[in-house]
Amino acid sequence: MFSIKTDSRKVKNGDTFVALRGLSSDGHDYIEKAIQNGATTIVAEEGSYSVETKIVEDTTKYLEDLLYEKYHTYLEEMVIVGVTGTNGKTTTSYLLYEALNKLNKKAAYIGTVGFYKQSKVCDLPNTSPALCDMYEMLVDCYETGYRYVVMEVSSQGLSYGRMNTILFDYAIFTNLTQDHLDYHKTMENYALAKQKLFHQLKENGISIVNIDDEYHSYYEIGNVITYGCNVSNYQLKDMHLNSFNSEFSVNDLSIHTSLIGKYNVYNVLCAVIVLDLMKIEKKEIERVIPTLSAPPGRMDMIPFHKNTIIIDYAHTPDAMENIIHTVEELPHKHIYIVFGCTGSRDAKKRPIMMRIALEYASFVVVTSDDLHEEEFDDIVKDMLEGNDKSHYKVLKNRYEAVKYGMSLLHEEDLLLILGKGHEEFIIVHEDKIPFNDRKAVEELIAKESHKIES
């Protein structure tokens, strides 16, 4: 039973509550609440309380040492894979998680779409949850017989110390493109933040690095395995892409996958490499890869009359271009796009994404993404900076924007709804407003069917 907590709301009888000082809150303000909820030990930097209390100089450092001391033997017995990069983290991690389970190796996944064991356990507040929560999930995995864990590792999670004291067997670098510069300020800082993962490898851990990415040298640390189209340990050859599947060969493996697009070939290749390094038989790798599917909200296709609606999490310029170039290969007459840009985040990418959308789409519907603390009109103003094109419409209400986008479809058209993917909420200030792109599409299709039947 995991008995260390840093969130007073999660405290149960007999738990130890560690009061952390954060950027926006101080755990010391919640100590009495933790005691009311049953905490029998308090770890703090100051104060005197009605239960056993340990006063330490730095509660964050104390927590890291305590977690490592109690649970490092668990982690040593587990195979832990960390995947970092601007794009591809979720798909790469989920594919490997899915493959391992189909190969009868009990594996868990921790990342953007939630915490999964045999099925989804819960949603997570961040791609990389807080360190205490991360350990709680890892311990839960261990105690329920899971010896493999694949997790997404974000640059901000690394910067905030959410992975401190966790050592990895494999660290994968997918790519680095513009994102999170509101936080990191420069691409150099962004690259260095992700580099931290590769300094947290176990003694025999392996760095798996995309040699085709211009930032690859930042991650060639320790035991390095490279992959990509350029000369590398796992060099892509004989790549054949179409609108139904992808095929490629690498070393002596012939791989077939239902995922489409070159960017997905890289994601699949990462999973193949880890399986190969784990000494899985080649015939088993070739057997299992075609059975894998993308995670929720990634290239999620919904037929609508004689058209196709595609929902995807793409929320960076590079991800947007990747999916557009991929769907261009599908049979179509027109491409329409519904998307917005996140508030209180990297504003520099907004006009870039708008230019990409306007370049490739017959019409663009601009709408809300997570606004956070920013006003919608200010986000749109940034998106339209320097724009001289007029084939777009602004609709703040995302449901109405999806509805309008669907109304544009005639026959053999494509509608891309980008940015939210699997997400179940739109965040406005402190409010989480329930909304899911796929559910909205399905509701609109059902309404239309009902009208026709009536």
Short mmCIF file of C-alpha atoms in Angstrom, two decimals:
data_model
loop_
_atom_site.label_atom_id
_atom_site.label_comp_id
_atom_site.label_asym_id
_atom_site.label_seq_id
_atom_site.Cartn_x
_atom_site.Cartn_y
_atom_site.Cartn_z
CA MET A 1 0.00 0.00 0.00
CA PHE A 2 1.43 3.38 -1.04
CA SER A 3 1.25 5.63 2.03
CA ILE A 4 3.12 8.81 1.03
CA LYS A 5 1.00 11.74 -0.15
CA THR A 6 1.66 15.32 -1.25
CA ASP A 7 -1.99 16.16 -1.97
CA SER A 8 -4.08 16.54 1.20
CA ARG A 9 -7.21 15.51 -0.70
CA LYS A 10 -5.73 12.06 -1.37
CA VAL A 11 -4.65 11.40 2.22
CA LYS A 12 -6.12 8.34 3.94
CA ASN A 13 -5.82 7.07 7.49
CA GLY A 14 -2.21 6.27 8.39
CA ASP A 15 -0.58 8.14 5.50
CA THR A 16 2.49 10.37 5.63
CA PHE A 17 1.84 13.86 4.25
CA VAL A 18 4.83 15.74 2.80
CA ALA A 19 4.22 19.49 2.52
CA LEU A 20 5.84 20.71 -0.70
CA ARG A 21 6.33 24.32 -1.65
CA GLY A 22 5.15 24.75 -5.25
CA LEU A 23 5.04 27.56 -7.76
CA SER A 24 1.40 28.43 -7.12
CA SER A 25 0.62 26.76 -3.78
CA ASP A 26 2.27 25.76 -0.52
CA GLY A 27 1.61 22.34 0.97
CA HIS A 28 2.08 23.79 4.45
CA ASP A 29 -1.29 25.52 4.01
CA TYR A 30 -2.98 22.10 3.75
CA ILE A 31 -1.36 20.28 6.67
CA GLU A 32 -4.39 20.59 8.96
CA LYS A 33 -6.61 19.26 6.17
CA ALA A 34 -4.25 16.31 5.73
CA ILE A 35 -4.45 15.56 9.46
CA GLN A 36 -8.26 15.74 9.32
CA ASN A 37 -8.16 13.19 6.49
CA GLY A 38 -6.08 10.78 8.57
CA ALA A 39 -2.39 11.65 8.14
CA THR A 40 -0.42 10.28 11.08
CA THR A 41 2.94 11.73 10.05
CA ILE A 42 3.68 15.22 8.75
CA VAL A 43 6.90 16.18 6.97
CA ALA A 44 7.32 19.96 6.80
CA GLU A 45 9.91 22.72 6.76
CA GLU A 46 8.40 24.52 9.75
CA GLY A 47 5.63 24.35 12.36
CA SER A 48 4.35 22.09 15.10
CA TYR A 49 1.41 19.76 14.62
CA SER A 50 -0.82 17.37 16.57
CA VAL A 51 0.65 14.21 14.99
CA GLU A 52 4.18 12.93 14.55
CA THR A 53 6.11 15.68 12.75
CA LYS A 54 9.46 15.73 10.97
CA ILE A 55 10.93 19.15 10.27
CA VAL A 56 13.41 19.06 7.38
CA GLU A 57 15.33 21.72 5.48
CA ASP A 58 13.89 20.89 2.04
CA THR A 59 10.71 18.79 1.78
CA THR A 60 11.18 18.24 -1.97
CA LYS A 61 14.64 16.73 -1.45
CA TYR A 62 13.32 14.71 1.50
CA LEU A 63 10.50 13.32 -0.64
CA GLU A 64 12.87 12.30 -3.44
CA ASP A 65 15.20 10.53 -0.99
CA LEU A 66 12.29 8.84 0.81
CA LEU A 67 10.70 7.54 -2.39
CA TYR A 68 14.00 6.25 -3.69
CA GLU A 69 14.89 4.57 -0.40
CA LYS A 70 11.53 2.80 -0.08
CA TYR A 71 10.96 1.80 -3.69
CA HIS A 72 14.16 1.76 -5.74
CA THR A 73 14.32 -2.04 -5.46
CA TYR A 74 10.91 -2.23 -7.13
CA LEU A 75 12.07 -0.06 -10.03
CA GLU A 76 15.27 -2.05 -10.44
CA GLU A 77 13.17 -5.16 -11.10
CA MET A 78 11.07 -3.38 -13.73
CA VAL A 79 11.82 -2.47 -17.33
CA ILE A 80 11.02 1.23 -17.65
CA VAL A 81 10.92 2.96 -21.03
CA GLY A 82 10.82 6.77 -21.28
CA VAL A 83 9.80 8.49 -24.52
CA THR A 84 10.46 12.19 -25.08
CA GLY A 85 10.15 14.55 -28.04
CA THR A 86 7.83 17.26 -29.30
CA ASN A 87 5.68 14.92 -31.38
CA GLY A 88 5.19 11.17 -31.37
CA LYS A 89 5.51 10.53 -27.63
CA THR A 90 1.97 9.32 -27.16
CA THR A 91 1.74 7.11 -30.23
CA THR A 92 5.19 5.59 -29.73
CA SER A 93 4.53 4.85 -26.06
CA TYR A 94 1.05 3.46 -26.64
CA LEU A 95 2.17 1.21 -29.51
CA LEU A 96 4.95 -0.28 -27.39
CA TYR A 97 2.60 -0.74 -24.42
CA GLU A 98 0.09 -2.48 -26.68
CA ALA A 99 2.75 -4.67 -28.33
CA LEU A 100 4.24 -5.84 -25.04
CA ASN A 101 0.86 -6.91 -23.71
CA LYS A 102 0.09 -8.79 -26.92
CA LEU A 103 3.42 -10.54 -26.46
CA ASN A 104 2.29 -11.64 -22.97
CA LYS A 105 4.54 -9.19 -21.12
CA LYS A 106 2.36 -7.33 -18.65
CA ALA A 107 2.96 -3.67 -19.46
CA ALA A 108 1.53 -0.36 -18.26
CA TYR A 109 1.38 3.01 -19.99
CA ILE A 110 1.64 6.43 -18.32
CA GLY A 111 1.14 9.55 -20.41
CA THR A 112 -1.09 12.04 -22.16
CA VAL A 113 -4.10 9.77 -22.64
CA GLY A 114 -3.97 8.48 -19.05
CA PHE A 115 -2.73 5.60 -16.91
CA TYR A 116 -3.33 2.21 -18.52
CA LYS A 117 -2.69 -1.31 -17.34
CA GLN A 118 -4.84 -3.97 -18.97
CA SER A 119 -7.24 -1.13 -19.74
CA LYS A 120 -7.54 2.51 -18.75
CA VAL A 121 -7.17 3.06 -15.02
CA CYS A 122 -7.62 6.84 -14.89
CA ASP A 123 -6.97 10.15 -16.61
CA LEU A 124 -3.93 12.17 -15.58
CA PRO A 125 -3.61 15.94 -15.02
CA ASN A 126 -0.33 16.16 -16.96
CA THR A 127 1.66 14.12 -19.47
CA SER A 128 4.21 13.61 -16.67
CA PRO A 129 2.41 13.60 -13.29
CA ALA A 130 3.96 14.79 -10.03
CA LEU A 131 6.79 12.63 -8.68
CA CYS A 132 4.77 11.20 -5.78
CA ASP A 133 1.93 10.27 -8.14
CA MET A 134 4.42 8.75 -10.55
CA TYR A 135 5.87 6.53 -7.83
CA GLU A 136 2.39 5.56 -6.67
CA MET A 137 1.55 4.33 -10.17
CA LEU A 138 4.87 2.49 -10.52
CA VAL A 139 4.41 0.80 -7.14
CA ASP A 140 0.84 -0.13 -8.09
CA CYS A 141 2.19 -1.67 -11.30
CA TYR A 142 4.81 -3.65 -9.42
CA GLU A 143 2.41 -4.93 -6.75
CA THR A 144 -0.10 -6.07 -9.40
CA GLY A 145 2.48 -8.00 -11.40
CA TYR A 146 3.39 -5.49 -14.12
CA ARG A 147 7.12 -5.52 -14.80
CA TYR A 148 7.10 -3.28 -17.90
CA VAL A 149 6.15 0.40 -17.92
CA VAL A 150 6.22 2.71 -20.93
CA MET A 151 5.85 6.39 -20.12
CA GLU A 152 5.85 9.69 -21.91
CA VAL A 153 8.37 12.13 -20.49
CA SER A 154 7.71 15.83 -21.08
CA SER A 155 10.29 18.60 -21.02
CA GLN A 156 8.36 20.49 -18.35
CA GLY A 157 7.99 17.34 -16.27
CA LEU A 158 11.75 16.91 -16.37
CA SER A 159 12.29 20.59 -15.55
CA TYR A 160 9.96 20.37 -12.55
CA GLY A 161 11.74 17.27 -11.23
CA ARG A 162 8.77 14.94 -11.78
CA MET A 163 11.12 12.16 -12.89
CA ASN A 164 13.85 12.68 -10.29
CA THR A 165 15.31 9.42 -8.90
CA ILE A 166 13.51 7.31 -11.54
CA LEU A 167 16.01 5.42 -13.69
CA PHE A 168 15.18 4.13 -17.16
CA ASP A 169 16.19 1.06 -19.15
CA TYR A 170 15.46 2.78 -22.47
CA ALA A 171 15.20 6.49 -23.30
CA ILE A 172 13.74 7.36 -26.72
CA PHE A 173 14.10 10.71 -28.50
CA THR A 174 11.53 11.19 -31.29
CA ASN A 175 12.07 14.76 -32.53
CA LEU A 176 12.29 18.40 -31.48
CA THR A 177 10.20 21.11 -33.12
CA GLN A 178 8.75 24.40 -31.92
CA ASP A 179 6.57 24.09 -28.81
CA HIS A 180 6.54 25.24 -25.18
CA LEU A 181 8.75 28.25 -25.92
CA ASP A 182 6.58 30.29 -23.56
CA TYR A 183 8.25 28.22 -20.84
CA HIS A 184 11.65 27.30 -22.27
CA LYS A 185 12.20 30.59 -24.19
CA THR A 186 14.70 29.08 -26.65
CA MET A 187 15.05 25.83 -28.58
CA GLU A 188 18.41 25.33 -26.87
CA ASN A 189 16.76 25.38 -23.44
CA TYR A 190 14.00 23.10 -24.73
CA ALA A 191 16.54 20.60 -26.04
CA LEU A 192 18.52 20.65 -22.80
CA ALA A 193 15.40 20.09 -20.71
CA LYS A 194 14.65 16.88 -22.60
CA GLN A 195 18.29 15.85 -22.38
CA LYS A 196 17.87 15.23 -18.65
CA LEU A 197 16.05 11.96 -19.39
CA PHE A 198 19.18 10.57 -21.02
CA HIS A 199 21.20 11.24 -17.87
CA GLN A 200 18.75 9.08 -15.91
CA LEU A 201 19.50 5.74 -17.53
CA LYS A 202 20.29 2.62 -15.54
CA GLU A 203 23.85 1.33 -15.73
CA ASN A 204 23.13 -0.70 -18.86
CA GLY A 205 20.41 1.62 -20.15
CA ILE A 206 20.18 2.51 -23.84
CA SER A 207 19.56 5.84 -25.58
CA ILE A 208 17.46 5.44 -28.75
CA VAL A 209 17.89 8.53 -30.92
CA ASN A 210 16.31 9.78 -34.16
CA ILE A 211 19.40 10.50 -36.28
CA ASP A 212 17.31 12.44 -38.81
CA ASP A 213 16.44 15.18 -36.33
CA GLU A 214 18.75 18.19 -36.25
CA TYR A 215 18.95 18.04 -32.44
CA HIS A 216 20.02 14.38 -32.30
CA SER A 217 23.48 15.09 -30.86
CA TYR A 218 21.96 16.37 -27.60
CA TYR A 219 20.71 12.87 -26.83
CA GLU A 220 23.60 10.66 -27.93
CA ILE A 221 24.57 9.89 -24.36
CA GLY A 222 25.86 6.58 -22.98
CA ASN A 223 24.93 3.43 -24.90
CA VAL A 224 23.45 4.89 -28.08
CA ILE A 225 21.27 3.25 -30.73
CA THR A 226 20.30 5.46 -33.67
CA TYR A 227 17.43 5.17 -36.14
CA GLY A 228 16.05 6.99 -39.17
CA CYS A 229 16.38 7.32 -42.94
CA ASN A 230 20.00 8.41 -42.64
CA VAL A 231 22.79 5.92 -41.90
CA SER A 232 22.03 4.51 -38.46
CA ASN A 233 21.80 1.32 -36.41
CA TYR A 234 18.20 0.88 -37.51
CA GLN A 235 18.07 2.47 -40.96
CA LEU A 236 14.70 2.70 -42.66
CA LYS A 237 14.64 1.13 -46.12
CA ASP A 238 12.07 0.15 -48.74
CA MET A 239 9.41 2.43 -47.28
CA HIS A 240 6.04 2.20 -49.02
CA LEU A 241 3.25 4.52 -47.86
CA ASN A 242 -0.34 4.61 -49.05
CA SER A 243 -3.73 5.63 -47.73
CA PHE A 244 -4.41 2.25 -46.11
CA ASN A 245 -1.18 1.11 -44.49
CA SER A 246 2.59 1.50 -44.38
CA GLU A 247 5.42 -0.94 -45.05
CA PHE A 248 9.14 -0.70 -44.46
CA SER A 249 12.17 -2.84 -43.80
CA VAL A 250 14.80 -2.27 -41.16
CA ASN A 251 17.83 -4.52 -40.74
CA ASP A 252 16.38 -7.99 -41.40
CA LEU A 253 12.81 -7.14 -40.37
CA SER A 254 9.90 -6.58 -42.77
CA ILE A 255 7.27 -4.44 -41.04
CA HIS A 256 3.64 -3.88 -42.00
CA THR A 257 1.41 -1.48 -40.05
CA SER A 258 -2.12 -0.13 -40.38
CA LEU A 259 -0.89 3.31 -39.30
CA ILE A 260 -0.38 5.71 -42.19
CA GLY A 261 2.06 8.55 -42.78
CA LYS A 262 5.84 8.82 -42.59
CA TYR A 263 5.69 10.27 -39.10
CA ASN A 264 3.88 7.14 -37.93
CA VAL A 265 6.57 4.97 -39.53
CA TYR A 266 9.04 6.62 -37.12
CA ASN A 267 6.69 5.93 -34.20
CA VAL A 268 6.28 2.28 -35.17
CA LEU A 269 10.02 1.93 -35.73
CA CYS A 270 10.72 3.03 -32.14
CA ALA A 271 8.48 0.26 -30.85
CA VAL A 272 10.18 -2.25 -33.17
CA ILE A 273 13.62 -1.21 -31.92
CA VAL A 274 12.75 -1.69 -28.25
CA LEU A 275 11.20 -5.08 -28.94
CA ASP A 276 14.29 -6.10 -30.89
CA LEU A 277 16.61 -4.91 -28.12
CA MET A 278 14.50 -6.92 -25.67
CA LYS A 279 15.39 -10.00 -27.73
CA ILE A 280 11.83 -10.64 -28.90
CA GLU A 281 11.94 -13.09 -31.80
CA LYS A 282 11.83 -11.34 -35.16
CA LYS A 283 8.87 -13.38 -36.39
CA GLU A 284 6.96 -12.33 -33.27
CA ILE A 285 7.74 -8.66 -33.91
CA GLU A 286 6.59 -9.00 -37.52
CA ARG A 287 3.42 -10.74 -36.30
CA VAL A 288 2.43 -8.28 -33.60
CA ILE A 289 3.10 -4.91 -35.29
CA PRO A 290 0.24 -5.21 -37.85
CA THR A 291 -2.21 -5.77 -34.97
CA LEU A 292 -1.41 -2.48 -33.23
CA SER A 293 -3.66 0.57 -33.34
CA ALA A 294 -3.09 4.25 -32.66
CA PRO A 295 -4.04 5.66 -29.24
CA PRO A 296 -7.34 7.51 -28.76
CA GLY A 297 -7.54 10.84 -30.56
CA ARG A 298 -4.70 10.14 -32.98
CA MET A 299 -5.73 9.97 -36.64
CA ASP A 300 -9.20 8.98 -35.49
CA MET A 301 -11.30 8.52 -38.65
CA ILE A 302 -15.09 8.80 -38.74
CA PRO A 303 -17.03 8.21 -41.98
CA PHE A 304 -19.72 10.80 -42.71
CA HIS A 305 -21.81 10.18 -45.83
CA LYS A 306 -19.14 9.88 -48.54
CA ASN A 307 -16.65 12.00 -46.58
CA THR A 308 -14.15 11.36 -43.82
CA ILE A 309 -13.77 13.30 -40.58
CA ILE A 310 -10.38 12.97 -38.90
CA ILE A 311 -9.77 13.91 -35.27
CA ASP A 312 -6.18 14.37 -34.14
CA TYR A 313 -4.25 15.86 -31.22
CA ALA A 314 -1.91 17.79 -33.57
CA HIS A 315 -1.22 21.09 -31.79
CA THR A 316 2.19 22.16 -33.10
CA PRO A 317 3.23 23.40 -36.55
CA ASP A 318 5.20 20.23 -37.27
CA ALA A 319 2.38 17.92 -36.14
CA MET A 320 -0.13 19.87 -38.21
CA GLU A 321 2.00 19.64 -41.35
CA ASN A 322 2.60 15.94 -40.76
CA ILE A 323 -1.07 15.05 -40.58
CA ILE A 324 -2.02 17.31 -43.50
CA HIS A 325 0.65 15.75 -45.74
CA THR A 326 -0.54 12.31 -44.66
CA VAL A 327 -4.23 12.90 -45.40
CA GLU A 328 -3.34 14.51 -48.74
CA GLU A 329 -2.57 10.95 -49.85
CA LEU A 330 -6.14 9.87 -49.08
CA PRO A 331 -8.71 10.11 -51.90
CA HIS A 332 -10.32 13.53 -51.56
CA LYS A 333 -11.61 16.61 -53.35
CA HIS A 334 -11.26 19.19 -50.60
CA ILE A 335 -9.59 19.46 -47.19
CA TYR A 336 -11.25 21.52 -44.46
CA ILE A 337 -9.71 22.25 -41.06
CA VAL A 338 -11.19 23.14 -37.66
CA PHE A 339 -8.63 24.14 -35.04
CA GLY A 340 -7.62 26.66 -32.40
CA CYS A 341 -4.47 27.54 -30.47
CA THR A 342 -3.93 27.07 -26.76
CA GLY A 343 -4.04 30.10 -24.50
CA SER A 344 -1.28 31.03 -22.05
CA ARG A 345 1.18 28.97 -24.09
CA ASP A 346 3.71 29.55 -26.89
CA ALA A 347 2.17 32.43 -28.85
CA LYS A 348 4.89 32.40 -31.52
CA LYS A 349 3.54 29.21 -33.09
CA ARG A 350 0.03 30.62 -33.58
CA PRO A 351 0.55 32.54 -36.87
CA ILE A 352 2.71 29.67 -38.16
CA MET A 353 -0.09 27.17 -37.61
CA MET A 354 -2.64 29.49 -39.19
CA ARG A 355 -0.44 29.92 -42.28
CA ILE A 356 -0.09 26.14 -42.60
CA ALA A 357 -3.84 25.61 -42.30
CA LEU A 358 -4.67 28.31 -44.86
CA GLU A 359 -2.02 27.01 -47.27
CA TYR A 360 -3.40 23.49 -47.46
CA ALA A 361 -7.11 23.78 -46.66
CA SER A 362 -9.93 24.93 -48.90
CA PHE A 363 -11.46 26.55 -45.83
CA VAL A 364 -10.42 26.93 -42.17
CA VAL A 365 -12.67 27.29 -39.14
CA VAL A 366 -10.85 28.97 -36.25
CA THR A 367 -12.20 28.05 -32.83
CA SER A 368 -11.37 27.62 -29.16
CA ASP A 369 -8.78 25.27 -27.76
CA ASP A 370 -7.89 25.45 -24.05
CA LEU A 371 -7.98 29.18 -23.32
CA HIS A 372 -6.46 28.94 -19.83
CA GLU A 373 -6.01 32.53 -18.62
CA GLU A 374 -6.10 34.19 -22.05
CA GLU A 375 -8.94 35.77 -24.00
CA PHE A 376 -10.09 34.05 -27.18
CA ASP A 377 -9.96 37.28 -29.22
CA ASP A 378 -6.31 37.84 -28.26
CA ILE A 379 -5.39 34.32 -29.37
CA VAL A 380 -7.15 34.80 -32.71
CA LYS A 381 -5.40 38.15 -33.19
CA ASP A 382 -2.04 36.36 -32.84
CA MET A 383 -3.14 33.60 -35.24
CA LEU A 384 -4.07 36.14 -37.92
CA GLU A 385 -0.88 38.19 -37.61
CA GLY A 386 0.43 38.93 -41.12
CA ASN A 387 -2.42 37.04 -42.75
CA ASP A 388 -3.78 38.31 -46.08
CA LYS A 389 -6.08 35.38 -46.90
CA SER A 390 -9.84 35.31 -46.37
CA HIS A 391 -10.90 31.65 -46.66
CA TYR A 392 -11.56 31.23 -42.95
CA LYS A 393 -14.29 31.82 -40.39
CA VAL A 394 -13.97 32.43 -36.63
CA LEU A 395 -16.41 30.62 -34.33
CA LYS A 396 -15.54 30.71 -30.63
CA ASN A 397 -17.90 27.88 -29.69
CA ARG A 398 -16.07 24.67 -30.60
CA TYR A 399 -19.28 22.67 -31.01
CA GLU A 400 -20.61 25.23 -33.48
CA ALA A 401 -17.24 25.23 -35.27
CA VAL A 402 -17.34 21.45 -35.66
CA LYS A 403 -20.94 21.71 -36.87
CA TYR A 404 -19.98 24.36 -39.42
CA GLY A 405 -16.98 22.32 -40.58
CA MET A 406 -19.22 19.32 -41.17
CA SER A 407 -21.66 21.47 -43.14
CA LEU A 408 -18.87 22.23 -45.65
CA LEU A 409 -18.55 18.57 -46.64
CA HIS A 410 -20.10 17.39 -49.89
CA GLU A 411 -18.58 14.21 -51.34
CA GLU A 412 -15.09 12.73 -50.95
CA ASP A 413 -14.05 15.65 -48.76
CA LEU A 414 -11.89 15.52 -45.63
CA LEU A 415 -12.48 17.45 -42.41
CA LEU A 416 -9.58 17.68 -39.96
CA ILE A 417 -10.51 18.59 -36.38
CA LEU A 418 -7.18 19.29 -34.70
CA GLY A 419 -5.69 20.12 -31.32
CA LYS A 420 -7.80 18.32 -28.72
CA GLY A 421 -7.73 14.68 -29.81
CA HIS A 422 -8.77 12.45 -26.90
CA GLU A 423 -9.29 15.30 -24.41
CA GLU A 424 -12.59 15.52 -22.52
CA PHE A 425 -12.52 19.18 -21.46
CA ILE A 426 -11.89 22.72 -22.66
CA ILE A 427 -10.05 24.64 -19.94
CA VAL A 428 -11.11 28.26 -19.41
CA HIS A 429 -9.41 29.89 -16.41
CA GLU A 430 -10.08 27.44 -13.57
CA ASP A 431 -13.09 25.84 -15.24
CA LYS A 432 -13.00 22.50 -17.10
CA ILE A 433 -15.89 22.57 -19.56
CA PRO A 434 -16.85 19.06 -20.75
CA PHE A 435 -16.16 18.65 -24.47
CA ASN A 436 -14.79 15.91 -26.69
CA ASP A 437 -14.36 16.29 -30.46
CA ARG A 438 -15.40 12.74 -31.30
CA LYS A 439 -18.47 12.88 -29.09
CA ALA A 440 -19.45 16.18 -30.71
CA VAL A 441 -19.14 14.67 -34.20
CA GLU A 442 -21.10 11.57 -33.21
CA GLU A 443 -23.84 13.71 -31.65
CA LEU A 444 -24.13 15.84 -34.78
CA ILE A 445 -24.28 12.75 -37.01
CA ALA A 446 -26.98 11.27 -34.76
CA LYS A 447 -29.00 14.50 -34.90
CA GLU A 448 -28.82 14.55 -38.68
CA SER A 449 -29.88 10.89 -38.89
CA HIS A 450 -32.81 11.61 -36.58
CA LYS A 451 -33.94 14.52 -38.79
CA ILE A 452 -33.78 12.32 -41.88
CA GLU A 453 -35.77 9.55 -40.19
CA SER A 454 -38.37 12.08 -38.99
#
